[in-house]
Every structure is written in structure tokens, then in C-alpha cells.
């Protein structure tokens, strides 16, 4: 799941990446409900932590604790010029710092959405400052699964290879370059295993 929610009448937006556990109709319904909750809550412009706390309760109540979803949420406040990030049992944000030319993991913490009372009090939020040329990459575990053994390490190597290129200045070209590199590595791994 990926979503971009622009706040009405404001220079602010939420960016979300999530992954529902399982598949099929039940997982699809959780995803559709979560999307509706995220969009409704964004109208009030609460902090990412508050949004995740509310969606955790809603999913737990809707599914009686039988379904869960991980999520990473970034809030951009253009008026103040900063990012605030929060997580719900999701993979870490990968930061590539142009000045160092290296990646690091930015842990988001939090319990998965739908954990209900067990997840209360686990959600936090952190400020994130990006300099010109820095990248923050959100993704799901599907990237790691596609890369097989060493998936996270391989993904970081891909980002470090693509990030210094001129393609990285355009988000769509960056995403296309990362996808092309992912497919190339996947094809290489599939060929080696045959």
C-alpha cells in the first residue's frame, strides 16, 4: 500500500507505505478501511503518532484483533519546512545522505496496526531533517523478498549505486532506476539458482 495525502488548504502532506498481513478478501478489506481512516484523519492534520494510534484502535475493533497491518508514515509540514515520521511495525526508513554517500536505517518503531491495547503507548514520532540531495526511501518487505537472501543489504547497495546519479533528482526517475536495478538483480539471482 502506498498513499499520498495532501492536507486541504495547506502546504502539508502525509506519505504512507503499508503492508497488510495475509492476502485475500479479509486483507483487502483491512487495506480499504485503513485507507479511509488515514484520509479522514488527515483532514484534521494530527501528528503521525496520533493517526497511527487511532487507526490501530479502528482496525482492532473492526477485525476483533484478527487482522494486522504495518505502516510507515511521513508528515511534511511545508510551512515549517520539516518532516515528522512514525511507524507501526514497519521496515525502517532508508536514508541516503549525499554528504556521506552512504545509507543508514532510520527505525520507526511502533506496534503493528490492529494490535489494539497491546500496541497502545508504542507509537512514537521523530523529526527528520533532510539536506539538499538527501533521500528517504520507504518500502515494503516485498522488496527484500524479491531480492532473496541478503535482501536488505542488497537493497541498500542498490540505493547507494543509484542515489548519486542525476536520475535521483527526479523522484519518478529514481523509482524507475531502483525498479530496473531490482529486476536486474532478481534476474541475476534467478539465473544463478538454475
N, C-alpha and C. Protein backbone atom coordinates (compact mmCIF):
# COMPACT_ATOMS: atom_id res chain seq x y z
N UNK A 1 0.85 -1.17 0.00
CA UNK A 1 0.00 0.00 0.00
C UNK A 1 0.89 1.23 0.00
N UNK A 2 0.58 2.17 -0.86
CA UNK A 2 1.26 3.46 -0.92
C UNK A 2 0.20 4.53 -1.05
N UNK A 3 0.39 5.64 -0.34
CA UNK A 3 -0.58 6.72 -0.43
C UNK A 3 0.10 8.06 -0.19
N UNK A 4 -0.44 9.07 -0.81
CA UNK A 4 0.00 10.45 -0.64
C UNK A 4 -1.25 11.26 -0.36
N UNK A 5 -1.30 11.91 0.81
CA UNK A 5 -2.49 12.65 1.21
C UNK A 5 -2.13 14.11 1.43
N UNK A 6 -2.58 14.96 0.52
CA UNK A 6 -2.32 16.40 0.66
C UNK A 6 -3.36 16.98 1.61
N UNK A 7 -2.89 17.76 2.56
CA UNK A 7 -3.79 18.41 3.51
C UNK A 7 -4.52 19.55 2.79
N UNK A 8 -5.83 19.66 3.00
CA UNK A 8 -6.58 20.71 2.31
C UNK A 8 -6.14 22.11 2.75
N UNK A 9 -6.08 23.01 1.79
CA UNK A 9 -5.76 24.41 2.06
C UNK A 9 -4.48 24.59 2.86
N UNK A 10 -3.47 23.78 2.58
CA UNK A 10 -2.26 23.84 3.39
C UNK A 10 -1.08 23.33 2.59
N UNK A 11 0.12 23.75 2.97
CA UNK A 11 1.35 23.27 2.37
C UNK A 11 1.87 22.12 3.23
N UNK A 12 1.09 21.07 3.33
CA UNK A 12 1.45 19.92 4.15
C UNK A 12 0.88 18.66 3.51
N UNK A 13 1.53 17.52 3.79
CA UNK A 13 1.07 16.25 3.21
C UNK A 13 1.57 15.08 4.06
N UNK A 14 0.85 13.98 3.95
CA UNK A 14 1.26 12.70 4.55
C UNK A 14 1.66 11.76 3.43
N UNK A 15 2.71 10.98 3.66
CA UNK A 15 3.11 9.91 2.75
C UNK A 15 3.08 8.63 3.57
N UNK A 16 2.43 7.61 3.04
CA UNK A 16 2.27 6.34 3.75
C UNK A 16 2.71 5.17 2.90
N UNK A 17 3.32 4.19 3.57
CA UNK A 17 3.59 2.90 2.97
C UNK A 17 3.14 1.88 4.00
N UNK A 18 2.44 0.83 3.55
CA UNK A 18 1.97 -0.18 4.49
C UNK A 18 1.89 -1.54 3.86
N UNK A 19 1.68 -2.53 4.71
CA UNK A 19 1.61 -3.91 4.27
C UNK A 19 0.65 -4.66 5.18
N UNK A 20 -0.45 -5.15 4.61
CA UNK A 20 -1.42 -5.92 5.39
C UNK A 20 -0.94 -7.36 5.47
N UNK A 21 -1.05 -7.95 6.65
CA UNK A 21 -0.68 -9.36 6.80
C UNK A 21 -1.71 -10.22 6.11
N UNK A 22 -1.22 -11.21 5.40
CA UNK A 22 -2.11 -12.13 4.71
C UNK A 22 -2.49 -11.62 3.34
N UNK A 23 -3.47 -12.30 2.75
CA UNK A 23 -3.95 -11.92 1.43
C UNK A 23 -5.43 -12.29 1.33
N UNK A 24 -6.01 -11.99 0.22
CA UNK A 24 -7.41 -12.32 0.01
C UNK A 24 -8.35 -11.21 0.41
N UNK A 25 -9.62 -11.58 0.52
CA UNK A 25 -10.67 -10.61 0.79
C UNK A 25 -10.49 -9.91 2.13
N UNK A 26 -10.17 -10.66 3.18
CA UNK A 26 -10.02 -10.06 4.51
C UNK A 26 -8.92 -9.00 4.50
N UNK A 27 -7.78 -9.31 3.89
CA UNK A 27 -6.68 -8.35 3.83
C UNK A 27 -7.07 -7.13 3.00
N UNK A 28 -7.80 -7.37 1.90
CA UNK A 28 -8.25 -6.26 1.05
C UNK A 28 -9.21 -5.32 1.78
N UNK A 29 -10.07 -5.90 2.60
CA UNK A 29 -11.00 -5.07 3.37
C UNK A 29 -10.27 -4.25 4.43
N UNK A 30 -9.26 -4.84 5.07
CA UNK A 30 -8.47 -4.09 6.05
C UNK A 30 -7.77 -2.93 5.36
N UNK A 31 -7.19 -3.19 4.19
CA UNK A 31 -6.50 -2.13 3.46
C UNK A 31 -7.45 -1.01 3.06
N UNK A 32 -8.62 -1.37 2.56
CA UNK A 32 -9.60 -0.34 2.16
C UNK A 32 -10.06 0.47 3.36
N UNK A 33 -10.29 -0.20 4.48
CA UNK A 33 -10.69 0.51 5.70
C UNK A 33 -9.58 1.43 6.18
N UNK A 34 -8.35 0.91 6.21
CA UNK A 34 -7.22 1.73 6.67
C UNK A 34 -7.06 2.97 5.81
N UNK A 35 -7.18 2.81 4.49
CA UNK A 35 -7.06 3.96 3.59
C UNK A 35 -8.12 5.01 3.92
N UNK A 36 -9.34 4.57 4.15
CA UNK A 36 -10.41 5.51 4.51
C UNK A 36 -10.11 6.21 5.83
N UNK A 37 -9.62 5.46 6.80
CA UNK A 37 -9.26 6.06 8.10
C UNK A 37 -8.16 7.10 7.94
N UNK A 38 -7.10 6.73 7.20
CA UNK A 38 -5.98 7.66 7.01
C UNK A 38 -6.46 8.96 6.36
N UNK A 39 -7.25 8.84 5.30
CA UNK A 39 -7.72 10.03 4.59
C UNK A 39 -8.64 10.88 5.46
N UNK A 40 -9.51 10.26 6.21
CA UNK A 40 -10.43 11.01 7.09
C UNK A 40 -9.66 11.75 8.18
N UNK A 41 -8.72 11.06 8.80
CA UNK A 41 -7.96 11.68 9.89
C UNK A 41 -7.07 12.82 9.39
N UNK A 42 -6.56 12.70 8.17
CA UNK A 42 -5.67 13.73 7.62
C UNK A 42 -6.37 15.08 7.50
N UNK A 43 -7.68 15.07 7.37
CA UNK A 43 -8.41 16.34 7.28
C UNK A 43 -8.17 17.21 8.51
N UNK A 44 -7.93 16.59 9.65
CA UNK A 44 -7.73 17.31 10.91
C UNK A 44 -6.26 17.60 11.17
N UNK A 45 -5.40 17.08 10.33
CA UNK A 45 -3.95 17.31 10.39
C UNK A 45 -3.32 16.97 11.75
N UNK A 46 -3.63 15.79 12.27
CA UNK A 46 -2.98 15.39 13.53
C UNK A 46 -1.55 14.91 13.26
N UNK A 47 -0.80 14.72 14.32
CA UNK A 47 0.55 14.20 14.17
C UNK A 47 0.49 12.75 13.67
N UNK A 48 1.54 12.27 13.01
CA UNK A 48 1.55 10.87 12.55
C UNK A 48 1.31 9.88 13.70
N UNK A 49 1.86 10.18 14.84
CA UNK A 49 1.67 9.30 16.00
C UNK A 49 0.18 9.17 16.33
N UNK A 50 -0.54 10.27 16.36
CA UNK A 50 -1.97 10.26 16.68
C UNK A 50 -2.77 9.52 15.60
N UNK A 51 -2.39 9.69 14.35
CA UNK A 51 -3.08 8.98 13.27
C UNK A 51 -2.91 7.48 13.46
N UNK A 52 -1.68 7.03 13.70
CA UNK A 52 -1.42 5.59 13.85
C UNK A 52 -2.12 5.03 15.09
N UNK A 53 -2.16 5.80 16.17
CA UNK A 53 -2.87 5.34 17.37
C UNK A 53 -4.35 5.11 17.06
N UNK A 54 -4.96 6.04 16.33
CA UNK A 54 -6.39 5.92 16.01
C UNK A 54 -6.64 4.75 15.05
N UNK A 55 -5.82 4.63 14.01
CA UNK A 55 -6.02 3.55 13.04
C UNK A 55 -5.79 2.20 13.71
N UNK A 56 -4.86 2.12 14.63
CA UNK A 56 -4.65 0.89 15.39
C UNK A 56 -5.93 0.46 16.10
N UNK A 57 -6.55 1.40 16.79
CA UNK A 57 -7.81 1.10 17.50
C UNK A 57 -8.92 0.70 16.53
N UNK A 58 -9.06 1.44 15.44
CA UNK A 58 -10.14 1.16 14.48
C UNK A 58 -9.99 -0.24 13.86
N UNK A 59 -8.78 -0.58 13.42
CA UNK A 59 -8.58 -1.90 12.81
C UNK A 59 -8.80 -3.00 13.84
N UNK A 60 -8.34 -2.79 15.06
CA UNK A 60 -8.54 -3.80 16.10
C UNK A 60 -10.03 -4.01 16.37
N UNK A 61 -10.77 -2.92 16.45
CA UNK A 61 -12.22 -3.02 16.69
C UNK A 61 -12.94 -3.65 15.49
N UNK A 62 -12.56 -3.25 14.28
CA UNK A 62 -13.22 -3.78 13.07
C UNK A 62 -13.01 -5.27 12.91
N UNK A 63 -11.80 -5.75 13.24
CA UNK A 63 -11.45 -7.15 12.96
C UNK A 63 -11.41 -8.01 14.22
N UNK A 64 -11.76 -7.41 15.35
CA UNK A 64 -11.69 -8.11 16.64
C UNK A 64 -10.29 -8.69 16.88
N UNK A 65 -9.28 -7.96 16.41
CA UNK A 65 -7.89 -8.34 16.63
C UNK A 65 -7.37 -9.44 15.73
N UNK A 66 -8.12 -9.80 14.67
CA UNK A 66 -7.69 -10.91 13.81
C UNK A 66 -6.84 -10.47 12.63
N UNK A 67 -6.79 -9.19 12.31
CA UNK A 67 -6.03 -8.69 11.17
C UNK A 67 -5.08 -7.59 11.62
N UNK A 68 -3.92 -7.53 10.96
CA UNK A 68 -2.93 -6.51 11.31
C UNK A 68 -2.29 -5.94 10.05
N UNK A 69 -1.69 -4.77 10.23
CA UNK A 69 -1.07 -4.07 9.11
C UNK A 69 0.11 -3.27 9.64
N UNK A 70 1.23 -3.34 8.92
CA UNK A 70 2.35 -2.46 9.27
C UNK A 70 2.21 -1.18 8.46
N UNK A 71 2.83 -0.11 8.94
CA UNK A 71 2.77 1.17 8.21
C UNK A 71 3.94 2.05 8.60
N UNK A 72 4.36 2.85 7.64
CA UNK A 72 5.34 3.92 7.88
C UNK A 72 4.67 5.19 7.39
N UNK A 73 4.73 6.22 8.21
CA UNK A 73 4.03 7.47 7.89
C UNK A 73 5.00 8.65 8.02
N UNK A 74 5.02 9.47 6.99
CA UNK A 74 5.85 10.68 6.99
C UNK A 74 4.91 11.86 6.80
N UNK A 75 5.08 12.87 7.64
CA UNK A 75 4.30 14.10 7.51
C UNK A 75 5.25 15.22 7.12
N UNK A 76 4.93 15.90 6.04
CA UNK A 76 5.73 17.04 5.58
C UNK A 76 4.97 18.31 5.89
N UNK A 77 5.58 19.17 6.70
CA UNK A 77 5.00 20.47 7.03
C UNK A 77 5.78 21.51 6.25
N UNK A 78 5.26 21.88 5.08
CA UNK A 78 5.95 22.83 4.22
C UNK A 78 6.08 24.21 4.83
N UNK A 79 5.10 24.59 5.64
CA UNK A 79 5.15 25.90 6.28
C UNK A 79 6.32 26.02 7.26
N UNK A 80 6.63 24.91 7.93
CA UNK A 80 7.74 24.91 8.89
C UNK A 80 9.00 24.26 8.32
N UNK A 81 8.85 23.63 7.15
CA UNK A 81 10.00 23.06 6.47
C UNK A 81 10.61 21.85 7.15
N UNK A 82 9.80 20.96 7.68
CA UNK A 82 10.38 19.76 8.29
C UNK A 82 9.48 18.54 8.12
N UNK A 83 10.09 17.37 8.34
CA UNK A 83 9.40 16.09 8.28
C UNK A 83 9.23 15.54 9.68
N UNK A 84 8.14 14.82 9.90
CA UNK A 84 7.92 14.06 11.14
C UNK A 84 7.55 12.65 10.69
N UNK A 85 8.23 11.64 11.26
CA UNK A 85 7.98 10.26 10.87
C UNK A 85 7.52 9.43 12.05
N UNK A 86 6.72 8.41 11.73
CA UNK A 86 6.23 7.49 12.75
C UNK A 86 6.00 6.15 12.08
N UNK A 87 6.04 5.09 12.88
CA UNK A 87 5.87 3.76 12.31
C UNK A 87 4.98 2.87 13.14
N UNK A 88 4.51 1.82 12.48
CA UNK A 88 3.67 0.82 13.12
C UNK A 88 4.17 -0.56 12.67
N UNK A 89 5.25 -1.00 13.29
CA UNK A 89 5.78 -2.33 12.99
C UNK A 89 6.29 -2.50 11.57
N UNK A 90 6.68 -1.40 10.94
CA UNK A 90 7.11 -1.44 9.54
C UNK A 90 8.63 -1.45 9.43
N UNK A 91 9.10 -1.80 8.24
CA UNK A 91 10.54 -1.79 7.95
C UNK A 91 11.10 -0.38 8.18
N UNK A 92 12.40 -0.27 8.50
CA UNK A 92 12.97 1.06 8.71
C UNK A 92 13.01 1.89 7.43
N UNK A 93 12.97 3.17 7.61
CA UNK A 93 13.17 4.11 6.51
C UNK A 93 14.66 4.03 6.16
N UNK A 94 15.00 4.05 4.89
CA UNK A 94 16.40 4.05 4.49
C UNK A 94 16.77 5.48 4.10
N UNK A 95 17.77 6.02 4.76
CA UNK A 95 18.24 7.38 4.48
C UNK A 95 19.56 7.31 3.73
N UNK A 96 19.63 8.03 2.63
CA UNK A 96 20.90 8.19 1.92
C UNK A 96 21.29 9.64 2.07
N UNK A 97 22.43 9.84 2.71
CA UNK A 97 22.94 11.20 2.93
C UNK A 97 23.97 11.51 1.85
N UNK A 98 23.67 12.53 1.07
CA UNK A 98 24.54 12.91 -0.04
C UNK A 98 25.95 13.25 0.45
N UNK A 99 26.06 13.96 1.56
CA UNK A 99 27.37 14.38 2.07
C UNK A 99 28.27 13.18 2.39
N UNK A 100 27.68 12.09 2.90
CA UNK A 100 28.47 10.91 3.25
C UNK A 100 28.48 9.87 2.12
N UNK A 101 27.50 9.94 1.22
CA UNK A 101 27.41 8.96 0.14
C UNK A 101 27.05 7.57 0.63
N UNK A 102 26.39 7.49 1.79
CA UNK A 102 26.06 6.20 2.40
C UNK A 102 24.64 6.19 2.92
N UNK A 103 24.13 4.98 3.08
CA UNK A 103 22.79 4.78 3.62
C UNK A 103 22.86 4.41 5.09
N UNK A 104 21.78 4.71 5.78
CA UNK A 104 21.60 4.25 7.16
C UNK A 104 20.11 3.96 7.35
N UNK A 105 19.83 3.09 8.31
CA UNK A 105 18.44 2.75 8.61
C UNK A 105 17.93 3.68 9.70
N UNK A 106 16.70 4.12 9.54
CA UNK A 106 16.05 5.01 10.49
C UNK A 106 14.85 4.24 11.04
N UNK A 107 15.02 3.64 12.22
CA UNK A 107 13.97 2.80 12.80
C UNK A 107 12.75 3.64 13.16
N UNK A 108 11.57 3.14 12.82
CA UNK A 108 10.33 3.87 13.05
C UNK A 108 9.57 3.39 14.27
N UNK A 109 9.85 2.17 14.74
CA UNK A 109 9.21 1.64 15.94
C UNK A 109 7.72 1.43 15.79
N UNK A 110 7.05 1.27 16.93
CA UNK A 110 5.60 1.11 16.98
C UNK A 110 5.14 -0.31 16.76
N UNK A 111 3.99 -0.62 17.34
CA UNK A 111 3.35 -1.93 17.15
C UNK A 111 2.59 -1.92 15.83
N UNK A 112 2.29 -3.10 15.30
CA UNK A 112 1.51 -3.16 14.07
C UNK A 112 0.09 -2.65 14.33
N UNK A 113 -0.52 -2.08 13.30
CA UNK A 113 -1.89 -1.60 13.41
C UNK A 113 -2.83 -2.79 13.53
N UNK A 114 -3.77 -2.70 14.44
CA UNK A 114 -4.68 -3.79 14.71
C UNK A 114 -4.32 -4.55 15.97
N UNK A 115 -3.19 -4.18 16.58
CA UNK A 115 -2.76 -4.87 17.82
C UNK A 115 -3.58 -4.39 19.02
N UNK A 116 -4.34 -3.32 18.84
CA UNK A 116 -5.24 -2.85 19.89
C UNK A 116 -4.53 -2.41 21.15
N UNK A 117 -5.08 -2.76 22.32
CA UNK A 117 -4.50 -2.31 23.59
C UNK A 117 -3.03 -2.71 23.76
N UNK A 118 -2.63 -3.83 23.18
CA UNK A 118 -1.22 -4.25 23.29
C UNK A 118 -0.28 -3.26 22.62
N UNK A 119 -0.79 -2.53 21.62
CA UNK A 119 0.04 -1.57 20.90
C UNK A 119 0.02 -0.17 21.48
N UNK A 120 -0.93 0.08 22.38
CA UNK A 120 -1.04 1.42 22.97
C UNK A 120 0.27 1.82 23.64
N UNK A 121 0.68 3.02 23.43
CA UNK A 121 1.91 3.54 24.06
C UNK A 121 3.19 3.20 23.32
N UNK A 122 3.10 2.44 22.22
CA UNK A 122 4.32 2.08 21.50
C UNK A 122 4.63 3.03 20.34
N UNK A 123 3.66 3.83 19.94
CA UNK A 123 3.87 4.71 18.80
C UNK A 123 4.62 5.97 19.22
N UNK A 124 5.62 6.30 18.44
CA UNK A 124 6.42 7.50 18.69
C UNK A 124 6.51 8.28 17.39
N UNK A 125 7.06 9.46 17.48
CA UNK A 125 7.35 10.20 16.26
C UNK A 125 8.68 10.89 16.43
N UNK A 126 9.36 11.06 15.30
CA UNK A 126 10.69 11.64 15.30
C UNK A 126 10.78 12.67 14.20
N UNK A 127 11.50 13.73 14.47
CA UNK A 127 11.77 14.71 13.43
C UNK A 127 12.83 14.18 12.50
N UNK A 128 12.76 14.57 11.25
CA UNK A 128 13.72 14.13 10.25
C UNK A 128 14.13 15.33 9.42
N UNK A 129 15.41 15.62 9.40
CA UNK A 129 15.92 16.73 8.61
C UNK A 129 16.68 16.18 7.42
N UNK A 130 16.30 16.64 6.25
CA UNK A 130 16.98 16.25 5.02
C UNK A 130 17.66 17.46 4.41
N UNK A 131 18.89 17.27 4.00
CA UNK A 131 19.62 18.32 3.30
C UNK A 131 19.39 18.15 1.80
N UNK A 132 19.69 19.16 1.03
CA UNK A 132 19.54 19.08 -0.42
C UNK A 132 20.33 17.88 -0.95
N UNK A 133 19.65 17.04 -1.73
CA UNK A 133 20.29 15.86 -2.31
C UNK A 133 20.13 14.59 -1.49
N UNK A 134 19.70 14.70 -0.22
CA UNK A 134 19.46 13.51 0.61
C UNK A 134 18.20 12.79 0.12
N UNK A 135 18.14 11.50 0.39
CA UNK A 135 16.97 10.70 0.02
C UNK A 135 16.44 9.95 1.23
N UNK A 136 15.13 9.83 1.31
CA UNK A 136 14.47 8.99 2.30
C UNK A 136 13.63 8.00 1.51
N UNK A 137 13.88 6.71 1.71
CA UNK A 137 13.22 5.67 0.93
C UNK A 137 12.30 4.84 1.82
N UNK A 138 11.02 4.82 1.48
CA UNK A 138 10.03 3.97 2.13
C UNK A 138 9.78 2.77 1.22
N UNK A 139 9.56 1.60 1.80
CA UNK A 139 9.37 0.39 1.01
C UNK A 139 8.64 -0.65 1.86
N UNK A 140 8.21 -1.74 1.23
CA UNK A 140 7.62 -2.85 1.97
C UNK A 140 8.57 -4.03 1.94
N UNK A 141 8.25 -5.06 2.71
CA UNK A 141 9.12 -6.23 2.75
C UNK A 141 9.13 -6.98 1.42
N UNK A 142 8.23 -6.63 0.51
CA UNK A 142 8.24 -7.24 -0.82
C UNK A 142 9.55 -7.00 -1.55
N UNK A 143 10.19 -5.87 -1.30
CA UNK A 143 11.49 -5.59 -1.92
C UNK A 143 12.52 -6.59 -1.42
N UNK A 144 12.57 -6.81 -0.13
CA UNK A 144 13.53 -7.75 0.44
C UNK A 144 13.24 -9.18 -0.02
N UNK A 145 11.96 -9.54 -0.07
CA UNK A 145 11.59 -10.89 -0.53
C UNK A 145 12.02 -11.09 -1.98
N UNK A 146 11.84 -10.08 -2.80
CA UNK A 146 12.22 -10.18 -4.21
C UNK A 146 13.72 -10.37 -4.38
N UNK A 147 14.50 -9.84 -3.45
CA UNK A 147 15.96 -9.94 -3.55
C UNK A 147 16.50 -11.21 -2.90
N UNK A 148 15.67 -11.94 -2.16
CA UNK A 148 16.12 -13.20 -1.56
C UNK A 148 17.09 -12.98 -0.41
N UNK A 149 17.99 -13.94 -0.23
CA UNK A 149 18.97 -13.86 0.86
C UNK A 149 19.77 -12.56 0.76
N UNK A 150 19.93 -11.91 1.90
CA UNK A 150 20.66 -10.64 1.91
C UNK A 150 19.86 -9.50 1.32
N UNK A 151 18.53 -9.63 1.32
CA UNK A 151 17.66 -8.65 0.67
C UNK A 151 17.88 -7.23 1.12
N UNK A 152 17.95 -7.00 2.43
CA UNK A 152 18.11 -5.65 2.94
C UNK A 152 19.47 -5.07 2.53
N UNK A 153 20.50 -5.88 2.66
CA UNK A 153 21.84 -5.44 2.28
C UNK A 153 21.89 -5.11 0.78
N UNK A 154 21.28 -5.97 -0.03
CA UNK A 154 21.26 -5.74 -1.48
C UNK A 154 20.48 -4.47 -1.82
N UNK A 155 19.39 -4.23 -1.10
CA UNK A 155 18.59 -3.04 -1.35
C UNK A 155 19.38 -1.77 -1.02
N UNK A 156 20.09 -1.79 0.09
CA UNK A 156 20.94 -0.64 0.46
C UNK A 156 22.01 -0.42 -0.61
N UNK A 157 22.61 -1.49 -1.11
CA UNK A 157 23.61 -1.36 -2.18
C UNK A 157 22.99 -0.73 -3.43
N UNK A 158 21.77 -1.13 -3.75
CA UNK A 158 21.08 -0.55 -4.91
C UNK A 158 20.89 0.95 -4.74
N UNK A 159 20.45 1.36 -3.56
CA UNK A 159 20.22 2.78 -3.31
C UNK A 159 21.54 3.54 -3.41
N UNK A 160 22.59 2.99 -2.82
CA UNK A 160 23.90 3.66 -2.86
C UNK A 160 24.45 3.74 -4.28
N UNK A 161 24.08 2.81 -5.14
CA UNK A 161 24.51 2.85 -6.54
C UNK A 161 23.74 3.90 -7.34
N UNK A 162 22.42 3.97 -7.12
CA UNK A 162 21.55 4.84 -7.92
C UNK A 162 21.51 6.28 -7.39
N UNK A 163 21.59 6.46 -6.08
CA UNK A 163 21.40 7.78 -5.47
C UNK A 163 22.34 8.87 -5.99
N UNK A 164 23.62 8.59 -6.23
CA UNK A 164 24.49 9.68 -6.72
C UNK A 164 24.23 10.09 -8.18
N UNK A 165 23.44 9.32 -8.91
CA UNK A 165 23.23 9.60 -10.33
C UNK A 165 22.26 10.77 -10.52
N UNK A 166 22.30 11.41 -11.69
CA UNK A 166 21.37 12.51 -11.97
C UNK A 166 19.90 12.07 -11.91
N UNK A 167 19.63 10.77 -12.11
CA UNK A 167 18.25 10.26 -12.05
C UNK A 167 17.62 10.51 -10.68
N UNK A 168 18.44 10.54 -9.65
CA UNK A 168 17.94 10.67 -8.28
C UNK A 168 17.30 12.03 -8.02
N UNK A 169 17.56 13.00 -8.89
CA UNK A 169 16.99 14.33 -8.70
C UNK A 169 15.50 14.38 -9.04
N UNK A 170 15.01 13.38 -9.77
CA UNK A 170 13.60 13.28 -10.14
C UNK A 170 13.03 12.03 -9.48
N UNK A 171 12.05 12.18 -8.59
CA UNK A 171 11.53 11.00 -7.86
C UNK A 171 11.04 9.88 -8.77
N UNK A 172 10.39 10.21 -9.89
CA UNK A 172 9.90 9.16 -10.79
C UNK A 172 11.06 8.43 -11.46
N UNK A 173 12.09 9.17 -11.86
CA UNK A 173 13.26 8.53 -12.48
C UNK A 173 14.02 7.70 -11.44
N UNK A 174 14.07 8.19 -10.21
CA UNK A 174 14.72 7.43 -9.15
C UNK A 174 13.99 6.11 -8.92
N UNK A 175 12.66 6.16 -8.81
CA UNK A 175 11.88 4.94 -8.60
C UNK A 175 12.07 3.98 -9.77
N UNK A 176 12.07 4.50 -11.00
CA UNK A 176 12.27 3.65 -12.18
C UNK A 176 13.66 3.02 -12.16
N UNK A 177 14.67 3.78 -11.78
CA UNK A 177 16.04 3.25 -11.72
C UNK A 177 16.16 2.17 -10.64
N UNK A 178 15.54 2.39 -9.48
CA UNK A 178 15.58 1.37 -8.42
C UNK A 178 14.84 0.11 -8.86
N UNK A 179 13.70 0.27 -9.53
CA UNK A 179 12.95 -0.90 -10.02
C UNK A 179 13.76 -1.66 -11.07
N UNK A 180 14.40 -0.94 -11.98
CA UNK A 180 15.23 -1.58 -13.01
C UNK A 180 16.37 -2.35 -12.36
N UNK A 181 17.01 -1.76 -11.36
CA UNK A 181 18.10 -2.43 -10.65
C UNK A 181 17.59 -3.65 -9.90
N UNK A 182 16.41 -3.54 -9.30
CA UNK A 182 15.79 -4.67 -8.60
C UNK A 182 15.54 -5.83 -9.57
N UNK A 183 14.97 -5.53 -10.75
CA UNK A 183 14.69 -6.56 -11.73
C UNK A 183 15.97 -7.20 -12.26
N UNK A 184 17.00 -6.38 -12.45
CA UNK A 184 18.28 -6.91 -12.92
C UNK A 184 18.89 -7.86 -11.89
N UNK A 185 18.86 -7.46 -10.61
CA UNK A 185 19.41 -8.33 -9.56
C UNK A 185 18.57 -9.58 -9.40
N UNK A 186 17.27 -9.43 -9.53
CA UNK A 186 16.37 -10.59 -9.41
C UNK A 186 16.65 -11.59 -10.53
N UNK A 187 16.80 -11.08 -11.76
CA UNK A 187 17.09 -11.95 -12.90
C UNK A 187 18.43 -12.64 -12.72
N UNK A 188 19.41 -11.92 -12.19
CA UNK A 188 20.73 -12.49 -11.94
C UNK A 188 20.65 -13.60 -10.91
N UNK A 189 19.89 -13.37 -9.84
CA UNK A 189 19.73 -14.38 -8.78
C UNK A 189 18.98 -15.59 -9.30
N UNK A 190 17.93 -15.38 -10.12
CA UNK A 190 17.18 -16.49 -10.67
C UNK A 190 18.06 -17.33 -11.60
N UNK A 191 18.90 -16.67 -12.39
CA UNK A 191 19.81 -17.39 -13.29
C UNK A 191 20.84 -18.19 -12.54
N UNK A 192 21.33 -17.65 -11.42
CA UNK A 192 22.34 -18.34 -10.62
C UNK A 192 21.76 -19.56 -9.93
N UNK A 193 20.46 -19.53 -9.59
CA UNK A 193 19.87 -20.64 -8.85
C UNK A 193 19.47 -21.79 -9.77
N UNK A 194 19.41 -21.54 -11.10
CA UNK A 194 19.01 -22.61 -12.04
C UNK A 194 20.19 -23.39 -12.38
